[in-house]
Amino acid sequence: MFALTQSLILTAVLVWAMWTVFGKMTPTLQARLQNQIAMLLMRPDLPRPLNRLGLRVLPRIATHCGSGCSSCGACR
């Protein structure tokens, strides 16, 4: 049981780390994928908890993107 718990925690941490690196390398592609996942979860025929999860998955809109400030590293 301990090995299973350890494997699940390690897998979750690795997936989160890979998603973070993926977002740093390709922020636009990550935002598009997040949007597609959110739209799948927010279908009207799905239960309400999945709809709420879809709202949480929606990508946040960066207010300073495109200004050329280079503070986030996404303007490259």
mmCIF file with all atom_site columns, C-alpha atoms in Angstrom:
data_model
loop_
_atom_site.group_PDB
_atom_site.id
_atom_site.type_symbol
_atom_site.label_atom_id
_atom_site.label_alt_id
_atom_site.label_comp_id
_atom_site.label_asym_id
_atom_site.label_entity_id
_atom_site.label_seq_id
_atom_site.pdbx_PDB_ins_code
_atom_site.Cartn_x
_atom_site.Cartn_y
_atom_site.Cartn_z
_atom_site.occupancy
_atom_site.B_iso_or_equiv
_atom_site.pdbx_formal_charge
_atom_site.auth_seq_id
_atom_site.auth_comp_id
_atom_site.auth_asym_id
_atom_site.auth_atom_id
_atom_site.pdbx_PDB_model_num
ATOM 1  C CA . MET A 1 1  ? 0.000   0.000  0.000   1.00 0.00 ? 1  MET A CA 1
ATOM 2  C CA . PHE A 1 2  ? 2.864   2.372  0.801   1.00 0.00 ? 2  PHE A CA 1
ATOM 3  C CA . ALA A 1 3  ? 4.481   1.752  -2.592  1.00 0.00 ? 3  ALA A CA 1
ATOM 4  C CA . LEU A 1 4  ? 1.220   2.552  -4.377  1.00 0.00 ? 4  LEU A CA 1
ATOM 5  C CA . THR A 1 5  ? 0.751   5.794  -2.426  1.00 0.00 ? 5  THR A CA 1
ATOM 6  C CA . GLN A 1 6  ? 4.354   6.785  -3.065  1.00 0.00 ? 6  GLN A CA 1
ATOM 7  C CA . SER A 1 7  ? 3.993   6.071  -6.792  1.00 0.00 ? 7  SER A CA 1
ATOM 8  C CA . LEU A 1 8  ? 0.799   8.116  -7.053  1.00 0.00 ? 8  LEU A CA 1
ATOM 9  C CA . ILE A 1 9  ? 2.332   11.104 -5.259  1.00 0.00 ? 9  ILE A CA 1
ATOM 10 C CA . LEU A 1 10 ? 5.504   10.931 -7.354  1.00 0.00 ? 10 LEU A CA 1
ATOM 11 C CA . THR A 1 11 ? 3.477   10.676 -10.561 1.00 0.00 ? 11 THR A CA 1
ATOM 12 C CA . ALA A 1 12 ? 1.363   13.701 -9.599  1.00 0.00 ? 12 ALA A CA 1
ATOM 13 C CA . VAL A 1 13 ? 4.466   15.772 -8.807  1.00 0.00 ? 13 VAL A CA 1
ATOM 14 C CA . LEU A 1 14 ? 6.153   14.784 -12.078 1.00 0.00 ? 14 LEU A CA 1
ATOM 15 C CA . VAL A 1 15 ? 3.061   15.583 -14.167 1.00 0.00 ? 15 VAL A CA 1
ATOM 16 C CA . TRP A 1 16 ? 2.737   18.963 -12.452 1.00 0.00 ? 16 TRP A CA 1
ATOM 17 C CA . ALA A 1 17 ? 6.446   19.713 -13.077 1.00 0.00 ? 17 ALA A CA 1
ATOM 18 C CA . MET A 1 18 ? 6.198   18.702 -16.726 1.00 0.00 ? 18 MET A CA 1
ATOM 19 C CA . TRP A 1 19 ? 3.077   20.884 -17.190 1.00 0.00 ? 19 TRP A CA 1
ATOM 20 C CA . THR A 1 20 ? 4.929   23.828 -15.631 1.00 0.00 ? 20 THR A CA 1
ATOM 21 C CA . VAL A 1 21 ? 7.948   23.410 -17.922 1.00 0.00 ? 21 VAL A CA 1
ATOM 22 C CA . PHE A 1 22 ? 5.617   22.944 -20.908 1.00 0.00 ? 22 PHE A CA 1
ATOM 23 C CA . GLY A 1 23 ? 3.936   26.235 -20.004 1.00 0.00 ? 23 GLY A CA 1
ATOM 24 C CA . LYS A 1 24 ? 7.259   28.058 -19.782 1.00 0.00 ? 24 LYS A CA 1
ATOM 25 C CA . MET A 1 25 ? 8.389   26.747 -23.176 1.00 0.00 ? 25 MET A CA 1
ATOM 26 C CA . THR A 1 26 ? 5.115   27.109 -25.083 1.00 0.00 ? 26 THR A CA 1
ATOM 27 C CA . PRO A 1 27 ? 2.677   29.379 -23.219 1.00 0.00 ? 27 PRO A CA 1
ATOM 28 C CA . THR A 1 28 ? 0.316   29.861 -26.168 1.00 0.00 ? 28 THR A CA 1
ATOM 29 C CA . LEU A 1 29 ? -0.014  26.152 -26.857 1.00 0.00 ? 29 LEU A CA 1
ATOM 30 C CA . GLN A 1 30 ? -0.574  25.447 -23.168 1.00 0.00 ? 30 GLN A CA 1
ATOM 31 C CA . ALA A 1 31 ? -3.318  28.077 -23.012 1.00 0.00 ? 31 ALA A CA 1
ATOM 32 C CA . ARG A 1 32 ? -5.030  26.551 -26.053 1.00 0.00 ? 32 ARG A CA 1
ATOM 33 C CA . LEU A 1 33 ? -4.896  23.064 -24.535 1.00 0.00 ? 33 LEU A CA 1
ATOM 34 C CA . GLN A 1 34 ? -6.237  24.355 -21.222 1.00 0.00 ? 34 GLN A CA 1
ATOM 35 C CA . ASN A 1 35 ? -9.076  26.075 -23.056 1.00 0.00 ? 35 ASN A CA 1
ATOM 36 C CA . GLN A 1 36 ? -10.000 22.887 -24.927 1.00 0.00 ? 36 GLN A CA 1
ATOM 37 C CA . ILE A 1 37 ? -9.982  20.830 -21.725 1.00 0.00 ? 37 ILE A CA 1
ATOM 38 C CA . ALA A 1 38 ? -12.102 23.450 -19.966 1.00 0.00 ? 38 ALA A CA 1
ATOM 39 C CA . MET A 1 39 ? -14.646 23.517 -22.803 1.00 0.00 ? 39 MET A CA 1
ATOM 40 C CA . LEU A 1 40 ? -14.958 19.724 -22.646 1.00 0.00 ? 40 LEU A CA 1
ATOM 41 C CA . LEU A 1 41 ? -15.609 19.903 -18.909 1.00 0.00 ? 41 LEU A CA 1
ATOM 42 C CA . MET A 1 42 ? -18.144 22.732 -19.164 1.00 0.00 ? 42 MET A CA 1
ATOM 43 C CA . ARG A 1 43 ? -20.593 20.953 -21.466 1.00 0.00 ? 43 ARG A CA 1
ATOM 44 C CA . PRO A 1 44 ? -24.194 21.371 -20.263 1.00 0.00 ? 44 PRO A CA 1
ATOM 45 C CA . ASP A 1 45 ? -24.836 17.607 -20.146 1.00 0.00 ? 45 ASP A CA 1
ATOM 46 C CA . LEU A 1 46 ? -22.083 17.013 -17.559 1.00 0.00 ? 46 LEU A CA 1
ATOM 47 C CA . PRO A 1 47 ? -22.574 17.185 -13.780 1.00 0.00 ? 47 PRO A CA 1
ATOM 48 C CA . ARG A 1 48 ? -22.165 20.491 -12.001 1.00 0.00 ? 48 ARG A CA 1
ATOM 49 C CA . PRO A 1 49 ? -18.877 19.585 -10.209 1.00 0.00 ? 49 PRO A CA 1
ATOM 50 C CA . LEU A 1 50 ? -17.226 18.924 -13.578 1.00 0.00 ? 50 LEU A CA 1
ATOM 51 C CA . ASN A 1 51 ? -18.532 22.255 -14.864 1.00 0.00 ? 51 ASN A CA 1
ATOM 52 C CA . ARG A 1 52 ? -16.962 24.009 -11.877 1.00 0.00 ? 52 ARG A CA 1
ATOM 53 C CA . LEU A 1 53 ? -13.702 22.158 -12.505 1.00 0.00 ? 53 LEU A CA 1
ATOM 54 C CA . GLY A 1 54 ? -13.851 23.401 -16.098 1.00 0.00 ? 54 GLY A CA 1
ATOM 55 C CA . LEU A 1 55 ? -14.106 26.978 -14.844 1.00 0.00 ? 55 LEU A CA 1
ATOM 56 C CA . ARG A 1 56 ? -11.023 26.446 -12.678 1.00 0.00 ? 56 ARG A CA 1
ATOM 57 C CA . VAL A 1 57 ? -9.088  24.938 -15.606 1.00 0.00 ? 57 VAL A CA 1
ATOM 58 C CA . LEU A 1 58 ? -9.717  27.922 -17.896 1.00 0.00 ? 58 LEU A CA 1
ATOM 59 C CA . PRO A 1 59 ? -6.437  29.683 -18.654 1.00 0.00 ? 59 PRO A CA 1
ATOM 60 C CA . ARG A 1 60 ? -5.859  32.994 -16.945 1.00 0.00 ? 60 ARG A CA 1
ATOM 61 C CA . ILE A 1 61 ? -5.534  35.914 -19.310 1.00 0.00 ? 61 ILE A CA 1
ATOM 62 C CA . ALA A 1 62 ? -2.286  37.738 -18.827 1.00 0.00 ? 62 ALA A CA 1
ATOM 63 C CA . THR A 1 63 ? -2.917  41.458 -18.788 1.00 0.00 ? 63 THR A CA 1
ATOM 64 C CA . HIS A 1 64 ? 0.596   42.472 -19.804 1.00 0.00 ? 64 HIS A CA 1
ATOM 65 C CA . CYS A 1 65 ? 1.259   40.056 -22.653 1.00 0.00 ? 65 CYS A CA 1
ATOM 66 C CA . GLY A 1 66 ? 2.227   41.758 -25.856 1.00 0.00 ? 66 GLY A CA 1
ATOM 67 C CA . SER A 1 67 ? 3.503   44.871 -24.135 1.00 0.00 ? 67 SER A CA 1
ATOM 68 C CA . GLY A 1 68 ? 7.118   43.835 -24.753 1.00 0.00 ? 68 GLY A CA 1
ATOM 69 C CA . CYS A 1 69 ? 8.173   44.134 -21.117 1.00 0.00 ? 69 CYS A CA 1
ATOM 70 C CA . SER A 1 70 ? 9.907   40.698 -21.130 1.00 0.00 ? 70 SER A CA 1
ATOM 71 C CA . SER A 1 71 ? 9.239   40.258 -17.421 1.00 0.00 ? 71 SER A CA 1
ATOM 72 C CA . CYS A 1 72 ? 7.527   36.871 -17.716 1.00 0.00 ? 72 CYS A CA 1
ATOM 73 C CA . GLY A 1 73 ? 9.678   35.379 -20.482 1.00 0.00 ? 73 GLY A CA 1
ATOM 74 C CA . ALA A 1 74 ? 6.664   34.623 -22.706 1.00 0.00 ? 74 ALA A CA 1
ATOM 75 C CA . CYS A 1 75 ? 7.359   37.390 -25.233 1.00 0.00 ? 75 CYS A CA 1
ATOM 76 C CA . ARG A 1 76 ? 10.285  35.674 -26.882 1.00 0.00 ? 76 ARG A CA 1
#
